[in-house]
Structure formats: C-alpha cells, structure tokens
C-alpha cells in the first residue's frame, strides 16, 4: 500500500514538473515572438568583403545615422511607414556618400522580411528568426553585412563606432525580453523547442508530404 502511494506521489510530482516546464516554455516562446515582431532592423550589405568595400559600408551607415533620416518615429508602424516613404531618399544619400569617396555603386533599399541567424550587437543578442528590416544593398551586396535595431532606436552613432542605447532597451523591452537578449545561452534550447512546436502546429489539416503524393500516383497506375 505504501509503495503504491509512493508511486502515485512520484507520478504526480513528475506531472507537476512537466506542466510547470510547459508553461515556462510557452511563456518564453511568446516572449521570443513578441521580441521579433516588435522591432525593425537595419541591415546594410557591402558590395564585397574587400577592405575598401567594407569601409564604404560603414561610411553609408554613418551617413544614414547622422542624417536623422531613420529617426523620429513614435511607434513601430510609424518607423516602417517613414522608412518606406523615404526609400528613394535613403538610396540617394547612400549613393552620394559613396561618390564622395570615388565609389559609384548603385544602392537598393527595401523593407523586407528577412531570416536572421542569432546576432550579437554590443551587449545584446537578438534571437534567430524572421524580422522586418530595412535592407540596404550596396553594389552586388555580396560582402559581410552590418546591422542594428532601427526601432526601437538602438542605433546610436558614437565617434567612429555605433553603440546600443541602454536607456532605450529599458524603455521599450520587457524584463523577459531584455533577459533573452542579455543571456542568449540560457534560452537557446527553449527557442529551438518553441520553433519545432510552431512548425508542428502550423501544419494544416489534409497537408500531405511527397511520399503521400507518390503513393497516390502509384495507386492510380495500378
């Protein structure tokens, strides 16, 4: 009797732990999604990885940030709308900046959904996933890129470098989101599990894979 009772208590404890972990996973997963959906990233791709082209990429970055053309938005929708309305101005400013250094690469600017790997920026790390981004391609855009968070405004020009804005981090991101960005190793497994769960649950009823299609073809032939 005691042994049976002990088994029931152990099973109940294990179930409680599992339920608690699932709740934590869902809460963190929703925080991941919120973080990725509530930022607009700036993504500048250099023409190539040559020293000159990489330097030109940074010249374009500095000109854009110093001009204030990317600033002034009060919310995410306004930031994206402003950037969309100023795409041609952004391209022109970038091309003029390049021409000042004898460089005549064409520049293309667009707002796109882009899949990013996990990326470090200053003291923060943005989780992997899809983000809305202002993507600026210089020339053939085959070189290493530079990025930051355009909204909330974390891109701050500082002398010859650009730093993240600590005050803005505290103002715009929740405590959980800041923890995710500051301690990425702590959340990597949960993020991977959350993505798998979303992938599984997003499959539509009646969706079939290649093997199902092939089996149907074979049955018709028979």
Coordinates of C-alpha atoms in Angstrom, one line a residue:
X1 CA 0.0 0.0 0.0
X2 CA 2.8 2.4 1.0
X3 CA 4.7 1.5 -2.2
X4 CA 1.6 2.2 -4.3
X5 CA 1.1 5.5 -2.6
X6 CA 4.7 6.5 -3.1
X7 CA 4.4 5.7 -6.8
X8 CA 1.3 7.9 -7.2
X9 CA 3.0 10.7 -5.4
X10 CA 6.1 10.4 -7.6
X11 CA 4.0 10.4 -10.7
X12 CA 2.1 13.4 -9.5
X13 CA 5.3 15.3 -8.8
X14 CA 6.7 14.4 -12.3
X15 CA 3.5 15.6 -13.9
X16 CA 3.6 18.8 -11.9
X17 CA 7.2 19.5 -13.1
X18 CA 6.3 18.7 -16.7
X19 CA 3.2 21.1 -16.6
X20 CA 5.4 23.8 -15.0
X21 CA 8.0 23.4 -17.7
X22 CA 5.5 23.5 -20.5
X23 CA 4.0 26.7 -19.0
X24 CA 7.5 28.2 -18.9
X25 CA 8.3 27.2 -22.4
X26 CA 5.1 28.7 -23.7
X27 CA 5.7 32.0 -21.8
X28 CA 9.3 32.2 -23.1
X29 CA 8.1 31.3 -26.6
X30 CA 5.6 34.1 -26.7
X31 CA 8.3 36.5 -25.5
X32 CA 10.5 35.3 -28.4
X33 CA 7.7 36.0 -30.8
X34 CA 7.0 39.4 -29.3
X35 CA 10.6 40.4 -29.4
X36 CA 10.9 39.5 -33.1
X37 CA 7.6 41.1 -34.1
X38 CA 8.2 44.4 -32.3
X39 CA 11.5 45.5 -33.8
X40 CA 12.6 46.9 -37.2
X41 CA 16.1 46.1 -38.0
X42 CA 18.6 48.0 -40.2
X43 CA 20.6 45.7 -42.5
X44 CA 23.4 47.1 -44.7
X45 CA 25.2 44.7 -47.1
X46 CA 28.6 45.7 -48.5
X47 CA 29.5 45.2 -52.2
X48 CA 32.2 42.7 -51.3
X49 CA 34.5 41.7 -48.4
X50 CA 37.4 43.8 -49.7
X51 CA 38.7 46.3 -47.2
X52 CA 37.6 49.2 -49.3
X53 CA 34.0 47.9 -49.8
X54 CA 33.7 47.1 -46.1
X55 CA 34.8 50.6 -45.3
X56 CA 32.3 52.1 -47.7
X57 CA 29.5 50.1 -45.9
X58 CA 30.5 51.9 -42.7
X59 CA 30.5 55.2 -44.4
X60 CA 27.0 54.7 -45.6
X61 CA 26.0 53.6 -42.1
X62 CA 27.4 56.7 -40.5
X63 CA 25.8 59.0 -43.1
X64 CA 22.4 57.4 -42.6
X65 CA 22.5 57.6 -38.8
X66 CA 24.0 61.1 -38.7
X67 CA 21.4 62.4 -41.1
X68 CA 18.4 61.6 -38.8
X69 CA 16.5 60.2 -41.8
X70 CA 15.9 57.0 -39.8
X71 CA 14.8 58.6 -36.6
X72 CA 11.7 60.3 -35.1
X73 CA 9.2 57.5 -35.1
X74 CA 6.9 57.2 -32.1
X75 CA 6.0 53.5 -32.7
X76 CA 6.9 50.6 -34.9
X77 CA 4.2 51.2 -37.6
X78 CA 5.4 54.8 -38.0
X79 CA 9.0 53.7 -38.2
X80 CA 8.2 51.3 -41.0
X81 CA 6.0 53.8 -42.8
X82 CA 8.6 56.5 -42.6
X83 CA 11.3 54.2 -43.9
X84 CA 9.0 53.0 -46.7
X85 CA 8.3 56.6 -47.7
X86 CA 12.0 57.5 -47.7
X87 CA 13.4 54.6 -49.5
X88 CA 14.5 56.7 -52.5
X89 CA 16.0 59.3 -50.2
X90 CA 17.9 56.6 -48.4
X91 CA 19.3 55.3 -51.7
X92 CA 20.2 58.8 -52.8
X93 CA 22.0 59.7 -49.6
X94 CA 23.9 56.4 -49.7
X95 CA 25.0 56.9 -53.3
X96 CA 26.1 60.5 -52.7
X97 CA 28.1 59.3 -49.7
X98 CA 29.8 56.6 -51.9
X99 CA 30.5 59.1 -54.6
X100 CA 32.4 61.4 -52.1
X101 CA 35.0 58.6 -52.0
X102 CA 35.1 57.9 -55.7
X103 CA 32.7 55.0 -55.5
X104 CA 29.8 54.7 -57.9
X105 CA 28.0 51.6 -56.8
X106 CA 24.2 51.5 -57.1
X107 CA 22.2 51.2 -53.9
X108 CA 18.9 49.5 -53.4
X109 CA 16.8 50.0 -50.2
X110 CA 13.7 48.0 -49.4
X111 CA 11.6 46.9 -46.4
X112 CA 11.6 43.1 -46.3
X113 CA 11.0 40.1 -44.0
X114 CA 14.5 38.6 -43.5
X115 CA 15.6 35.4 -41.8
X116 CA 18.5 36.2 -39.4
X117 CA 20.8 33.9 -37.5
X118 CA 21.4 34.7 -33.9
X119 CA 23.3 38.0 -34.0
X120 CA 25.3 39.9 -31.3
X121 CA 25.2 43.7 -31.2
X122 CA 27.0 45.4 -28.4
X123 CA 25.9 43.8 -25.1
X124 CA 22.7 42.3 -26.6
X125 CA 22.0 39.2 -28.8
X126 CA 18.9 39.1 -31.0
X127 CA 17.5 35.6 -31.3
X128 CA 17.4 33.8 -34.7
X129 CA 14.2 34.1 -36.8
X130 CA 12.4 36.3 -39.2
X131 CA 12.4 40.1 -38.7
X132 CA 11.1 43.1 -40.6
X133 CA 14.2 45.0 -41.8
X134 CA 15.2 48.0 -43.8
X135 CA 17.7 46.2 -46.1
X136 CA 20.2 48.4 -47.9
X137 CA 22.2 46.6 -50.7
X138 CA 25.4 48.3 -51.9
X139 CA 26.5 47.2 -55.4
X140 CA 26.4 43.4 -55.7
X141 CA 25.7 43.1 -52.0
X142 CA 28.0 40.0 -51.6
X143 CA 30.0 41.3 -48.6
X144 CA 29.6 40.9 -44.9
X145 CA 26.7 43.0 -43.5
X146 CA 26.3 45.4 -40.6
X147 CA 23.1 45.5 -38.6
X148 CA 21.4 47.1 -35.7
X149 CA 17.9 47.6 -34.3
X150 CA 16.4 50.6 -36.0
X151 CA 13.2 50.6 -34.0
X152 CA 13.2 50.8 -31.0
X153 CA 16.1 53.2 -31.7
X154 CA 19.1 51.3 -30.5
X155 CA 21.5 52.6 -33.3
X156 CA 23.4 55.5 -31.8
X157 CA 26.4 57.0 -33.7
X158 CA 29.3 57.4 -31.3
X159 CA 32.6 58.7 -32.7
X160 CA 33.9 56.1 -35.1
X161 CA 31.6 53.3 -33.9
X162 CA 27.9 52.7 -33.2
X163 CA 26.7 51.6 -29.8
X164 CA 23.4 50.2 -28.5
X165 CA 21.2 52.6 -26.5
X166 CA 20.9 51.3 -22.9
X167 CA 18.1 53.7 -21.9
X168 CA 16.0 52.7 -24.9
X169 CA 16.5 49.0 -24.1
X170 CA 14.9 49.5 -20.6
X171 CA 12.2 51.7 -22.0
X172 CA 11.0 49.6 -24.9
X173 CA 11.7 46.0 -24.0
X174 CA 10.1 43.9 -21.2
X175 CA 12.2 42.4 -18.4
X176 CA 11.8 39.0 -20.1
X177 CA 12.8 40.3 -23.5
X178 CA 15.9 42.0 -22.0
X179 CA 16.8 38.8 -20.3
X180 CA 16.6 36.9 -23.6
X181 CA 18.9 39.4 -25.3
X182 CA 21.4 39.5 -22.4
X183 CA 21.5 35.8 -21.7
X184 CA 21.1 34.0 -25.0
X185 CA 22.7 30.7 -23.9
X186 CA 20.0 30.4 -21.3
X187 CA 17.2 30.3 -23.9
X188 CA 18.7 28.6 -27.0
X189 CA 17.2 25.2 -26.2
X190 CA 13.8 26.7 -25.4
X191 CA 13.9 28.7 -28.6
X192 CA 14.7 25.6 -30.7
X193 CA 11.9 23.7 -29.0
X194 CA 9.4 26.6 -29.5
X195 CA 10.2 26.7 -33.2
X196 CA 9.6 23.0 -33.5
X197 CA 6.3 23.3 -31.7
X198 CA 5.2 26.1 -34.0
X199 CA 6.3 24.2 -37.1
X200 CA 4.3 21.1 -35.9
X201 CA 1.1 23.0 -35.0
X202 CA 1.2 25.2 -38.2
X203 CA 0.7 22.1 -40.4
X204 CA -2.8 22.3 -42.0
X205 CA -5.3 19.5 -42.0
X206 CA -5.0 17.4 -45.1
X207 CA -1.5 18.6 -45.8
X208 CA 0.5 15.8 -47.4
X209 CA 4.2 15.2 -48.0
X210 CA 6.0 13.9 -51.1
X211 CA 5.6 10.3 -50.0
X212 CA 1.8 10.7 -49.8
X213 CA 1.7 12.2 -53.3
X214 CA 3.9 9.4 -54.7
X215 CA 1.8 6.7 -53.1
X216 CA -1.3 8.2 -54.7
X217 CA 0.4 8.2 -58.1
X218 CA 1.4 4.5 -57.7
X219 CA -2.2 3.5 -56.7
X220 CA -3.5 5.3 -59.9
X221 CA -1.0 3.4 -62.0
X222 CA -2.1 0.1 -60.5

